[in-house]
Each structure stands twice: as C-alpha cells, then as structure tokens.
Amino acid sequence: MQKEFKLTQERLTELNDELVYLKTVREKEVADQIKEARSFGDLSENSEYDEAKNEQGRLFSRIAELENIINNAVVIEIGGKTKEVRIGSTVTVTAVDNSKETHTFTIVGSQEANPLDGRISDESPFGRALIGTKKGDEVRVEAPAGKIMYKVTALT
C-alpha cells in the first residue's frame, strides 16, 4: 500500500508547478548540458559530462519523487470549525508548569511541516499527542528534555 501524503491544496499546486518546470524547462537544460559536454571529446576523462549525467540522475529522482507525492496526495483543509484537533487544525497550547509559555501550531502532513513556521506534522510526537484532543484537554509530550504537559487553550 502506498503512503498517503497529506497536503494543503496550495502545497499540491506548488508541487505540480515544480513538476511541470522540471519536466519542461529543466529537463531540456540538462539534456543541453549533456550534449555540450559530449562535444568536449573523450567521455572517460570528461568531468563536465560526468557532472551533467549526475545532474540528470538527480533531476529524474526528483521527478519520480514528485510524481509519487502527487499521485498519493490527500488534500486537507486548513482551519474550519472543529471540536477536536485534527490535521488542518490550528491549536494554541500553554505549558502546564509555565503559563507564560504559549505556542500556536497548525497540524499539517509531513511534507509541509516546518516547526519554525508554526507548522507541525501529524506524525511528529507533538502532533500525534495533540490529534483528537479538545479545548481544555491536557496532553503529555515526550521531548528531549523529558515529558512536558501542555493544555489546549484554543482551537480553530
């Protein structure tokens, strides 16, 4: 069974745009690089040719990766009314032992996670702990510093 990739419509569009660019513009550029490098002569000692072929391999790998993600994408909605934390929810939590430590996160799929931007994966320990909780619930999160208790203070 293929892994599902949970993405927002915006991210899915970005990935589709990248795929089109790679298949149309970038693939032609790399083919031209290979063609030019071949013209330099002996391929056994041609570092330009080797680098162009390596670039082609990276390109085809990225294209295959994007096609896999797009073909197995499940579009999620961000926000909306909900009574419990789910993918797409924006949740605010406060540390139980320190009421001044408050964080707001949006729960997203692993392909869109960026904790520095307030987007955490539903597959992360914190994301898994929050899924299914409601406003007012307390959750215990395993962190490198040990177990931390948080209270869900807002949910959208």
GROMACS .gro file of C-alpha atoms in nm, residues 60-148:
model
   89
   60PHE     CA    1   1.490   1.219  -1.266
   61SER     CA    2   1.495   1.122  -0.898
   62ARG     CA    3   1.318   1.445  -0.800
   63ILE     CA    4   1.063   1.399  -1.081
   64ALA     CA    5   0.986   1.046  -0.958
   65GLU     CA    6   0.957   1.171  -0.600
   66LEU     CA    7   0.716   1.450  -0.701
   67GLU     CA    8   0.505   1.213  -0.910
   68ASN     CA    9   0.480   0.973  -0.615
   69ILE     CA   10   0.374   1.251  -0.376
   70ILE     CA   11   0.121   1.399  -0.621
   71ASN     CA   12  -0.028   1.061  -0.713
   72ASN     CA   13  -0.072   0.970  -0.345
   73ALA     CA   14  -0.177   1.313  -0.217
   74VAL     CA   15  -0.476   1.363   0.008
   75VAL     CA   16  -0.588   1.727   0.019
   76ILE     CA   17  -0.654   1.865   0.368
   77GLU     CA   18  -0.841   2.178   0.463
   78ILE     CA   19  -0.679   2.429   0.699
   79GLY     CA   20  -0.900   2.582   0.965
   80GLY     CA   21  -1.275   2.546   0.985
   81LYS     CA   22  -1.494   2.471   1.283
   82THR     CA   23  -1.394   2.162   1.475
   83LYS     CA   24  -1.432   2.041   1.831
   84GLU     CA   25  -1.115   1.834   1.836
   85VAL     CA   26  -0.765   1.867   1.697
   86ARG     CA   27  -0.724   1.713   1.352
   87ILE     CA   28  -0.500   1.764   1.052
   88GLY     CA   29  -0.561   2.120   0.937
   89SER     CA   30  -0.642   2.249   1.286
   90THR     CA   31  -0.467   2.547   1.438
   91VAL     CA   32  -0.417   2.485   1.806
   92THR     CA   33  -0.279   2.700   2.086
   93VAL     CA   34  -0.120   2.525   2.383
   94THR     CA   35   0.014   2.651   2.714
   95ALA     CA   36   0.271   2.471   2.925
   96VAL     CA   37   0.101   2.349   3.243
   97ASP     CA   38   0.403   2.429   3.463
   98ASN     CA   39   0.463   2.771   3.300
   99SER     CA   40   0.152   2.961   3.194
  100LYS     CA   41   0.368   3.216   3.010
  101GLU     CA   42   0.492   2.953   2.764
  102THR     CA   43   0.227   2.954   2.490
  103HIS     CA   44   0.265   2.818   2.137
  104THR     CA   45   0.033   2.815   1.837
  105PHE     CA   46   0.070   2.544   1.573
  106THR     CA   47  -0.110   2.428   1.262
  107ILE     CA   48  -0.122   2.049   1.227
  108VAL     CA   49  -0.017   1.952   0.873
  109GLY     CA   50   0.111   1.649   0.684
  110SER     CA   51   0.479   1.560   0.698
  111GLN     CA   52   0.552   1.718   0.357
  112GLU     CA   53   0.453   2.064   0.483
  113ALA     CA   54   0.594   2.053   0.836
  114ASN     CA   55   0.807   2.349   0.939
  115PRO     CA   56   0.818   2.393   1.318
  116LEU     CA   57   0.994   2.729   1.289
  117ASP     CA   58   0.694   2.848   1.089
  118GLY     CA   59   0.440   2.702   1.336
  119ARG     CA   60   0.350   2.402   1.117
  120ILE     CA   61   0.397   2.064   1.283
  121SER     CA   62   0.347   1.722   1.132
  122ASP     CA   63   0.066   1.496   1.241
  123GLU     CA   64   0.334   1.224   1.253
  124SER     CA   65   0.561   1.410   1.498
  125PRO     CA   66   0.542   1.319   1.868
  126PHE     CA   67   0.378   1.653   1.948
  127GLY     CA   68   0.137   1.630   1.656
  128ARG     CA   69   0.037   1.273   1.747
  129ALA     CA   70  -0.021   1.378   2.108
  130LEU     CA   71  -0.249   1.665   2.002
  131ILE     CA   72  -0.462   1.477   1.745
  132GLY     CA   73  -0.806   1.408   1.891
  133THR     CA   74  -0.775   1.641   2.191
  134LYS     CA   75  -1.026   1.915   2.267
  135LYS     CA   76  -1.004   2.265   2.411
  136GLY     CA   77  -0.923   2.232   2.781
  137ASP     CA   78  -0.755   1.890   2.747
  138GLU     CA   79  -0.406   1.833   2.879
  139VAL     CA   80  -0.151   1.635   2.681
  140ARG     CA   81   0.182   1.486   2.776
  141VAL     CA   82   0.452   1.525   2.514
  142GLU     CA   83   0.778   1.333   2.508
  143ALA     CA   84   1.053   1.587   2.444
  144PRO     CA   85   1.431   1.561   2.454
  145ALA     CA   86   1.418   1.745   2.787
  146GLY     CA   87   1.166   1.490   2.924
  147LYS     CA   88   0.789   1.479   2.949
  148ILE     CA   89   0.612   1.814   2.923
   0.00000   0.00000   0.00000
